Amino acid sequence: MLGVDAERHVFRDTAQYCSMSRKGIFKLRSKSSISRDQAVRWEVNFDALINDANGLKLFSEFALKHHAAENIEFWKDVNEFRKKRLAGDRLNEASRKIYRTYVSNQSEKQININDQIRKEIQKNINSPTIAIFDDAQEKIYILMKTDIYPRFLRDDSYLCLTRSPGENS
């Protein structure tokens, strides 16, 4: 569980930049910017949010604040796993790492998937394919879209990005 100071730190910059912005543009620490139009697109398209580097960063920070970061981390790690197109020992090693981090019953970052999917992954972990986490990733995607995303859209850290310059809450 995050301490009070850690929770304040997650969105301190977001609130500061939103309140300081005079042109409706939010500045991330990386100096990239999020326009109001870009933020508004995220409201109508979840995929636009998670496939945008700035959107995913902001969404990940929100999930951290709400104790759901492991789901987004898993989703991102499986995407990277798939992009690498590993085979043999490298595939085994990478799949075991994801399994230990997110799927195992002993994992500190255990994702919220049903027992049937967890058992299927356990059954295949000794001879994995690149698709070993597909069902789990689909469940996590649905969870993010139906649970975390709606809460994100109602949060002040997101809403301040969608307001016109000079517009109050």
JSON list of C-alpha atoms in Angstrom, two decimals:
[
{"chain": "A", "resi": 1, "resn": "MET", "atom": "CA", "xyz": [0.00, 0.00, 0.00]},
{"chain": "A", "resi": 2, "resn": "LEU", "atom": "CA", "xyz": [1.32, 3.44, -0.89]},
{"chain": "A", "resi": 3, "resn": "GLY", "atom": "CA", "xyz": [1.93, 5.94, 1.86]},
{"chain": "A", "resi": 4, "resn": "VAL", "atom": "CA", "xyz": [0.25, 9.34, 1.84]},
{"chain": "A", "resi": 5, "resn": "ASP", "atom": "CA", "xyz": [3.42, 11.06, 0.58]},
{"chain": "A", "resi": 6, "resn": "ALA", "atom": "CA", "xyz": [3.79, 8.57, -2.28]},
{"chain": "A", "resi": 7, "resn": "GLU", "atom": "CA", "xyz": [0.16, 9.06, -3.32]},
{"chain": "A", "resi": 8, "resn": "ARG", "atom": "CA", "xyz": [0.59, 12.84, -3.34]},
{"chain": "A", "resi": 9, "resn": "HIS", "atom": "CA", "xyz": [3.74, 12.50, -5.42]},
{"chain": "A", "resi": 10, "resn": "VAL", "atom": "CA", "xyz": [2.05, 10.50, -8.20]},
{"chain": "A", "resi": 11, "resn": "PHE", "atom": "CA", "xyz": [-0.19, 13.37, -9.28]},
{"chain": "A", "resi": 12, "resn": "ARG", "atom": "CA", "xyz": [1.57, 16.41, -7.85]},
{"chain": "A", "resi": 13, "resn": "ASP", "atom": "CA", "xyz": [3.06, 17.26, -11.24]},
{"chain": "A", "resi": 14, "resn": "THR", "atom": "CA", "xyz": [-0.19, 16.58, -13.09]},
{"chain": "A", "resi": 15, "resn": "ALA", "atom": "CA", "xyz": [-2.20, 18.97, -10.94]},
{"chain": "A", "resi": 16, "resn": "GLN", "atom": "CA", "xyz": [0.57, 21.56, -10.99]},
{"chain": "A", "resi": 17, "resn": "TYR", "atom": "CA", "xyz": [0.88, 21.48, -14.77]},
{"chain": "A", "resi": 18, "resn": "CYS", "atom": "CA", "xyz": [-2.87, 21.51, -15.31]},
{"chain": "A", "resi": 19, "resn": "SER", "atom": "CA", "xyz": [-3.28, 24.54, -13.08]},
{"chain": "A", "resi": 20, "resn": "MET", "atom": "CA", "xyz": [-0.29, 26.30, -14.67]},
{"chain": "A", "resi": 21, "resn": "SER", "atom": "CA", "xyz": [-1.31, 25.66, -18.26]},
{"chain": "A", "resi": 22, "resn": "ARG", "atom": "CA", "xyz": [-2.55, 28.77, -20.03]},
{"chain": "A", "resi": 23, "resn": "LYS", "atom": "CA", "xyz": [-2.94, 27.23, -23.51]},
{"chain": "A", "resi": 24, "resn": "GLY", "atom": "CA", "xyz": [-4.73, 24.01, -22.59]},
{"chain": "A", "resi": 25, "resn": "ILE", "atom": "CA", "xyz": [-1.56, 21.92, -22.94]},
{"chain": "A", "resi": 26, "resn": "PHE", "atom": "CA", "xyz": [-0.34, 19.60, -20.22]},
{"chain": "A", "resi": 27, "resn": "LYS", "atom": "CA", "xyz": [3.41, 19.08, -19.94]},
{"chain": "A", "resi": 28, "resn": "LEU", "atom": "CA", "xyz": [4.72, 15.72, -18.81]},
{"chain": "A", "resi": 29, "resn": "ARG", "atom": "CA", "xyz": [8.09, 15.47, -17.09]},
{"chain": "A", "resi": 30, "resn": "SER", "atom": "CA", "xyz": [9.54, 14.26, -20.38]},
{"chain": "A", "resi": 31, "resn": "LYS", "atom": "CA", "xyz": [8.67, 17.67, -21.88]},
{"chain": "A", "resi": 32, "resn": "SER", "atom": "CA", "xyz": [6.26, 16.12, -24.33]},
{"chain": "A", "resi": 33, "resn": "SER", "atom": "CA", "xyz": [2.84, 17.66, -24.38]},
{"chain": "A", "resi": 34, "resn": "ILE", "atom": "CA", "xyz": [-0.74, 16.53, -24.37]},
{"chain": "A", "resi": 35, "resn": "SER", "atom": "CA", "xyz": [-3.16, 18.78, -26.18]},
{"chain": "A", "resi": 36, "resn": "ARG", "atom": "CA", "xyz": [-6.76, 19.15, -25.12]},
{"chain": "A", "resi": 37, "resn": "ASP", "atom": "CA", "xyz": [-7.87, 17.51, -28.40]},
{"chain": "A", "resi": 38, "resn": "GLN", "atom": "CA", "xyz": [-5.61, 14.52, -27.75]},
{"chain": "A", "resi": 39, "resn": "ALA", "atom": "CA", "xyz": [-6.99, 14.08, -24.21]},
{"chain": "A", "resi": 40, "resn": "VAL", "atom": "CA", "xyz": [-10.56, 14.34, -25.51]},
{"chain": "A", "resi": 41, "resn": "ARG", "atom": "CA", "xyz": [-9.83, 11.53, -28.04]},
{"chain": "A", "resi": 42, "resn": "TRP", "atom": "CA", "xyz": [-8.86, 9.30, -25.13]},
{"chain": "A", "resi": 43, "resn": "GLU", "atom": "CA", "xyz": [-12.33, 9.73, -23.67]},
{"chain": "A", "resi": 44, "resn": "VAL", "atom": "CA", "xyz": [-13.98, 8.11, -26.68]},
{"chain": "A", "resi": 45, "resn": "ASN", "atom": "CA", "xyz": [-11.28, 5.58, -27.54]},
{"chain": "A", "resi": 46, "resn": "PHE", "atom": "CA", "xyz": [-9.59, 3.44, -24.92]},
{"chain": "A", "resi": 47, "resn": "ASP", "atom": "CA", "xyz": [-7.15, 2.05, -27.49]},
{"chain": "A", "resi": 48, "resn": "ALA", "atom": "CA", "xyz": [-6.09, 5.59, -28.39]},
{"chain": "A", "resi": 49, "resn": "LEU", "atom": "CA", "xyz": [-5.22, 6.12, -24.71]},
{"chain": "A", "resi": 50, "resn": "ILE", "atom": "CA", "xyz": [-3.21, 2.94, -24.17]},
{"chain": "A", "resi": 51, "resn": "ASN", "atom": "CA", "xyz": [-1.44, 3.14, -27.53]},
{"chain": "A", "resi": 52, "resn": "ASP", "atom": "CA", "xyz": [-0.29, 6.72, -26.93]},
{"chain": "A", "resi": 53, "resn": "ALA", "atom": "CA", "xyz": [2.94, 6.96, -24.90]},
{"chain": "A", "resi": 54, "resn": "ASN", "atom": "CA", "xyz": [1.75, 10.01, -22.95]},
{"chain": "A", "resi": 55, "resn": "GLY", "atom": "CA", "xyz": [-1.71, 8.58, -22.43]},
{"chain": "A", "resi": 56, "resn": "LEU", "atom": "CA", "xyz": [-0.34, 5.26, -21.21]},
{"chain": "A", "resi": 57, "resn": "LYS", "atom": "CA", "xyz": [2.03, 7.06, -18.83]},
{"chain": "A", "resi": 58, "resn": "LEU", "atom": "CA", "xyz": [-0.78, 9.11, -17.31]},
{"chain": "A", "resi": 59, "resn": "PHE", "atom": "CA", "xyz": [-3.09, 6.07, -17.16]},
{"chain": "A", "resi": 60, "resn": "SER", "atom": "CA", "xyz": [-0.31, 4.04, -15.49]},
{"chain": "A", "resi": 61, "resn": "GLU", "atom": "CA", "xyz": [0.21, 6.75, -12.87]},
{"chain": "A", "resi": 62, "resn": "PHE", "atom": "CA", "xyz": [-3.52, 6.75, -12.17]},
{"chain": "A", "resi": 63, "resn": "ALA", "atom": "CA", "xyz": [-3.54, 2.95, -11.86]},
{"chain": "A", "resi": 64, "resn": "LEU", "atom": "CA", "xyz": [-0.64, 3.12, -9.41]},
{"chain": "A", "resi": 65, "resn": "LYS", "atom": "CA", "xyz": [-2.58, 5.54, -7.26]},
{"chain": "A", "resi": 66, "resn": "HIS", "atom": "CA", "xyz": [-5.57, 3.16, -7.30]},
{"chain": "A", "resi": 67, "resn": "HIS", "atom": "CA", "xyz": [-3.60, -0.04, -6.65]},
{"chain": "A", "resi": 68, "resn": "ALA", "atom": "CA", "xyz": [-4.16, -1.46, -10.15]},
{"chain": "A", "resi": 69, "resn": "ALA", "atom": "CA", "xyz": [-0.74, -0.85, -11.71]},
{"chain": "A", "resi": 70, "resn": "GLU", "atom": "CA", "xyz": [0.10, -4.55, -11.98]},
{"chain": "A", "resi": 71, "resn": "ASN", "atom": "CA", "xyz": [-2.59, -4.98, -14.62]},
{"chain": "A", "resi": 72, "resn": "ILE", "atom": "CA", "xyz": [-1.18, -2.28, -16.87]},
{"chain": "A", "resi": 73, "resn": "GLU", "atom": "CA", "xyz": [2.39, -3.46, -16.26]},
{"chain": "A", "resi": 74, "resn": "PHE", "atom": "CA", "xyz": [1.37, -7.00, -17.25]},
{"chain": "A", "resi": 75, "resn": "TRP", "atom": "CA", "xyz": [-0.38, -5.75, -20.38]},
{"chain": "A", "resi": 76, "resn": "LYS", "atom": "CA", "xyz": [2.71, -3.75, -21.39]},
{"chain": "A", "resi": 77, "resn": "ASP", "atom": "CA", "xyz": [5.14, -6.58, -20.58]},
{"chain": "A", "resi": 78, "resn": "VAL", "atom": "CA", "xyz": [3.15, -9.08, -22.65]},
{"chain": "A", "resi": 79, "resn": "ASN", "atom": "CA", "xyz": [3.12, -6.65, -25.58]},
{"chain": "A", "resi": 80, "resn": "GLU", "atom": "CA", "xyz": [6.92, -6.37, -25.34]},
{"chain": "A", "resi": 81, "resn": "PHE", "atom": "CA", "xyz": [7.21, -10.16, -24.95]},
{"chain": "A", "resi": 82, "resn": "ARG", "atom": "CA", "xyz": [5.22, -10.62, -28.16]},
{"chain": "A", "resi": 83, "resn": "LYS", "atom": "CA", "xyz": [7.21, -8.01, -30.11]},
{"chain": "A", "resi": 84, "resn": "LYS", "atom": "CA", "xyz": [10.52, -9.74, -29.33]},
{"chain": "A", "resi": 85, "resn": "ARG", "atom": "CA", "xyz": [9.41, -12.93, -31.11]},
{"chain": "A", "resi": 86, "resn": "LEU", "atom": "CA", "xyz": [11.59, -15.10, -28.89]},
{"chain": "A", "resi": 87, "resn": "ALA", "atom": "CA", "xyz": [12.19, -18.80, -29.34]},
{"chain": "A", "resi": 88, "resn": "GLY", "atom": "CA", "xyz": [13.81, -21.65, -27.43]},
{"chain": "A", "resi": 89, "resn": "ASP", "atom": "CA", "xyz": [15.52, -20.88, -24.13]},
{"chain": "A", "resi": 90, "resn": "ARG", "atom": "CA", "xyz": [14.91, -17.13, -24.47]},
{"chain": "A", "resi": 91, "resn": "LEU", "atom": "CA", "xyz": [11.18, -17.73, -24.87]},
{"chain": "A", "resi": 92, "resn": "ASN", "atom": "CA", "xyz": [11.18, -20.06, -21.85]},
{"chain": "A", "resi": 93, "resn": "GLU", "atom": "CA", "xyz": [13.09, -17.56, -19.73]},
{"chain": "A", "resi": 94, "resn": "ALA", "atom": "CA", "xyz": [10.93, -14.57, -20.71]},
{"chain": "A", "resi": 95, "resn": "SER", "atom": "CA", "xyz": [7.66, -16.44, -20.21]},
{"chain": "A", "resi": 96, "resn": "ARG", "atom": "CA", "xyz": [8.77, -17.72, -16.80]},
{"chain": "A", "resi": 97, "resn": "LYS", "atom": "CA", "xyz": [9.69, -14.19, -15.76]},
{"chain": "A", "resi": 98, "resn": "ILE", "atom": "CA", "xyz": [6.22, -12.90, -16.67]},
{"chain": "A", "resi": 99, "resn": "TYR", "atom": "CA", "xyz": [4.67, -15.93, -14.97]},
{"chain": "A", "resi": 100, "resn": "ARG", "atom": "CA", "xyz": [6.62, -15.37, -11.73]},
{"chain": "A", "resi": 101, "resn": "THR", "atom": "CA", "xyz": [5.93, -11.64, -11.76]},
{"chain": "A", "resi": 102, "resn": "TYR", "atom": "CA", "xyz": [2.20, -11.61, -12.53]},
{"chain": "A", "resi": 103, "resn": "VAL", "atom": "CA", "xyz": [0.57, -15.05, -12.71]},
{"chain": "A", "resi": 104, "resn": "SER", "atom": "CA", "xyz": [2.05, -17.19, -9.94]},
{"chain": "A", "resi": 105, "resn": "ASN", "atom": "CA", "xyz": [0.06, -17.49, -6.73]},
{"chain": "A", "resi": 106, "resn": "GLN", "atom": "CA", "xyz": [3.18, -16.28, -4.91]},
{"chain": "A", "resi": 107, "resn": "SER", "atom": "CA", "xyz": [3.56, -13.15, -7.04]},
{"chain": "A", "resi": 108, "resn": "GLU", "atom": "CA", "xyz": [3.53, -9.79, -5.30]},
{"chain": "A", "resi": 109, "resn": "LYS", "atom": "CA", "xyz": [2.07, -8.28, -8.49]},
{"chain": "A", "resi": 110, "resn": "GLN", "atom": "CA", "xyz": [-0.52, -10.95, -9.14]},
{"chain": "A", "resi": 111, "resn": "ILE", "atom": "CA", "xyz": [-2.99, -9.97, -11.83]},
{"chain": "A", "resi": 112, "resn": "ASN", "atom": "CA", "xyz": [-6.73, -10.45, -11.58]},
{"chain": "A", "resi": 113, "resn": "ILE", "atom": "CA", "xyz": [-7.46, -13.45, -13.82]},
{"chain": "A", "resi": 114, "resn": "ASN", "atom": "CA", "xyz": [-9.66, -16.46, -13.20]},
{"chain": "A", "resi": 115, "resn": "ASP", "atom": "CA", "xyz": [-8.35, -19.85, -12.07]},
{"chain": "A", "resi": 116, "resn": "GLN", "atom": "CA", "xyz": [-9.03, -21.48, -15.43]},
{"chain": "A", "resi": 117, "resn": "ILE", "atom": "CA", "xyz": [-6.70, -19.07, -17.24]},
{"chain": "A", "resi": 118, "resn": "ARG", "atom": "CA", "xyz": [-4.09, -19.27, -14.46]},
{"chain": "A", "resi": 119, "resn": "LYS", "atom": "CA", "xyz": [-4.11, -23.09, -14.58]},
{"chain": "A", "resi": 120, "resn": "GLU", "atom": "CA", "xyz": [-3.84, -23.10, -18.39]},
{"chain": "A", "resi": 121, "resn": "ILE", "atom": "CA", "xyz": [-0.73, -20.91, -18.18]},
{"chain": "A", "resi": 122, "resn": "GLN", "atom": "CA", "xyz": [0.71, -23.13, -15.41]},
{"chain": "A", "resi": 123, "resn": "LYS", "atom": "CA", "xyz": [0.08, -26.20, -17.58]},
{"chain": "A", "resi": 124, "resn": "ASN", "atom": "CA", "xyz": [1.94, -24.66, -20.55]},
{"chain": "A", "resi": 125, "resn": "ILE", "atom": "CA", "xyz": [4.76, -22.81, -18.78]},
{"chain": "A", "resi": 126, "resn": "ASN", "atom": "CA", "xyz": [7.29, -25.62, -19.36]},
{"chain": "A", "resi": 127, "resn": "SER", "atom": "CA", "xyz": [6.76, -25.54, -23.13]},
{"chain": "A", "resi": 128, "resn": "PRO", "atom": "CA", "xyz": [5.44, -22.04, -23.83]},
{"chain": "A", "resi": 129, "resn": "THR", "atom": "CA", "xyz": [4.49, -20.49, -27.12]},
{"chain": "A", "resi": 130, "resn": "ILE", "atom": "CA", "xyz": [4.41, -16.80, -27.93]},
{"chain": "A", "resi": 131, "resn": "ALA", "atom": "CA", "xyz": [0.63, -16.97, -27.30]},
{"chain": "A", "resi": 132, "resn": "ILE", "atom": "CA", "xyz": [0.87, -18.34, -23.73]},
{"chain": "A", "resi": 133, "resn": "PHE", "atom": "CA", "xyz": [-0.46, -15.12, -22.17]},
{"chain": "A", "resi": 134, "resn": "ASP", "atom": "CA", "xyz": [-3.05, -14.21, -24.81]},
{"chain": "A", "resi": 135, "resn": "ASP", "atom": "CA", "xyz": [-6.14, -15.19, -22.77]},
{"chain": "A", "resi": 136, "resn": "ALA", "atom": "CA", "xyz": [-4.80, -13.51, -19.65]},
{"chain": "A", "resi": 137, "resn": "GLN", "atom": "CA", "xyz": [-3.93, -10.36, -21.56]},
{"chain": "A", "resi": 138, "resn": "GLU", "atom": "CA", "xyz": [-7.42, -10.25, -23.08]},
{"chain": "A", "resi": 139, "resn": "LYS", "atom": "CA", "xyz": [-8.98, -10.52, -19.60]},
{"chain": "A", "resi": 140, "resn": "ILE", "atom": "CA", "xyz": [-6.71, -7.76, -18.29]},
{"chain": "A", "resi": 141, "resn": "TYR", "atom": "CA", "xyz": [-7.54, -5.56, -21.29]},
{"chain": "A", "resi": 142, "resn": "ILE", "atom": "CA", "xyz": [-11.25, -5.97, -20.54]},
{"chain": "A", "resi": 143, "resn": "LEU", "atom": "CA", "xyz": [-10.66, -5.25, -16.85]},
{"chain": "A", "resi": 144, "resn": "MET", "atom": "CA", "xyz": [-8.70, -2.10, -17.67]},
{"chain": "A", "resi": 145, "resn": "LYS", "atom": "CA", "xyz": [-11.33, -0.94, -20.15]},
{"chain": "A", "resi": 146, "resn": "THR", "atom": "CA", "xyz": [-14.35, -1.63, -17.96]},
{"chain": "A", "resi": 147, "resn": "ASP", "atom": "CA", "xyz": [-12.98, -0.79, -14.51]},
{"chain": "A", "resi": 148, "resn": "ILE", "atom": "CA", "xyz": [-9.85, 1.35, -14.41]},
{"chain": "A", "resi": 149, "resn": "TYR", "atom": "CA", "xyz": [-10.56, 3.41, -17.55]},
{"chain": "A", "resi": 150, "resn": "PRO", "atom": "CA", "xyz": [-14.00, 4.74, -16.47]},
{"chain": "A", "resi": 151, "resn": "ARG", "atom": "CA", "xyz": [-12.54, 5.80, -13.12]},
{"chain": "A", "resi": 152, "resn": "PHE", "atom": "CA", "xyz": [-9.61, 7.46, -14.91]},
{"chain": "A", "resi": 153, "resn": "LEU", "atom": "CA", "xyz": [-12.03, 9.46, -17.08]},
{"chain": "A", "resi": 154, "resn": "ARG", "atom": "CA", "xyz": [-13.77, 10.80, -13.95]},
{"chain": "A", "resi": 155, "resn": "ASP", "atom": "CA", "xyz": [-10.51, 11.74, -12.18]},
{"chain": "A", "resi": 156, "resn": "ASP", "atom": "CA", "xyz": [-9.43, 15.39, -11.90]},
{"chain": "A", "resi": 157, "resn": "SER", "atom": "CA", "xyz": [-5.97, 14.55, -13.26]},
{"chain": "A", "resi": 158, "resn": "TYR", "atom": "CA", "xyz": [-7.61, 13.59, -16.57]},
{"chain": "A", "resi": 159, "resn": "LEU", "atom": "CA", "xyz": [-10.48, 16.09, -16.50]},
{"chain": "A", "resi": 160, "resn": "CYS", "atom": "CA", "xyz": [-8.14, 19.06, -16.19]},
{"chain": "A", "resi": 161, "resn": "LEU", "atom": "CA", "xyz": [-6.63, 18.07, -19.55]},
{"chain": "A", "resi": 162, "resn": "THR", "atom": "CA", "xyz": [-9.99, 18.24, -21.30]},
{"chain": "A", "resi": 163, "resn": "ARG", "atom": "CA", "xyz": [-11.04, 21.66, -20.06]},
{"chain": "A", "resi": 164, "resn": "SER", "atom": "CA", "xyz": [-10.77, 24.70, -22.24]},
{"chain": "A", "resi": 165, "resn": "PRO", "atom": "CA", "xyz": [-8.21, 27.31, -21.15]},
{"chain": "A", "resi": 166, "resn": "GLY", "atom": "CA", "xyz": [-9.60, 29.31, -18.24]},
{"chain": "A", "resi": 167, "resn": "GLU", "atom": "CA", "xyz": [-12.42, 26.82, -17.62]},
{"chain": "A", "resi": 168, "resn": "ASN", "atom": "CA", "xyz": [-12.95, 25.88, -13.97]},
{"chain": "A", "resi": 169, "resn": "SER", "atom": "CA", "xyz": [-14.00, 22.50, -12.65]}
]
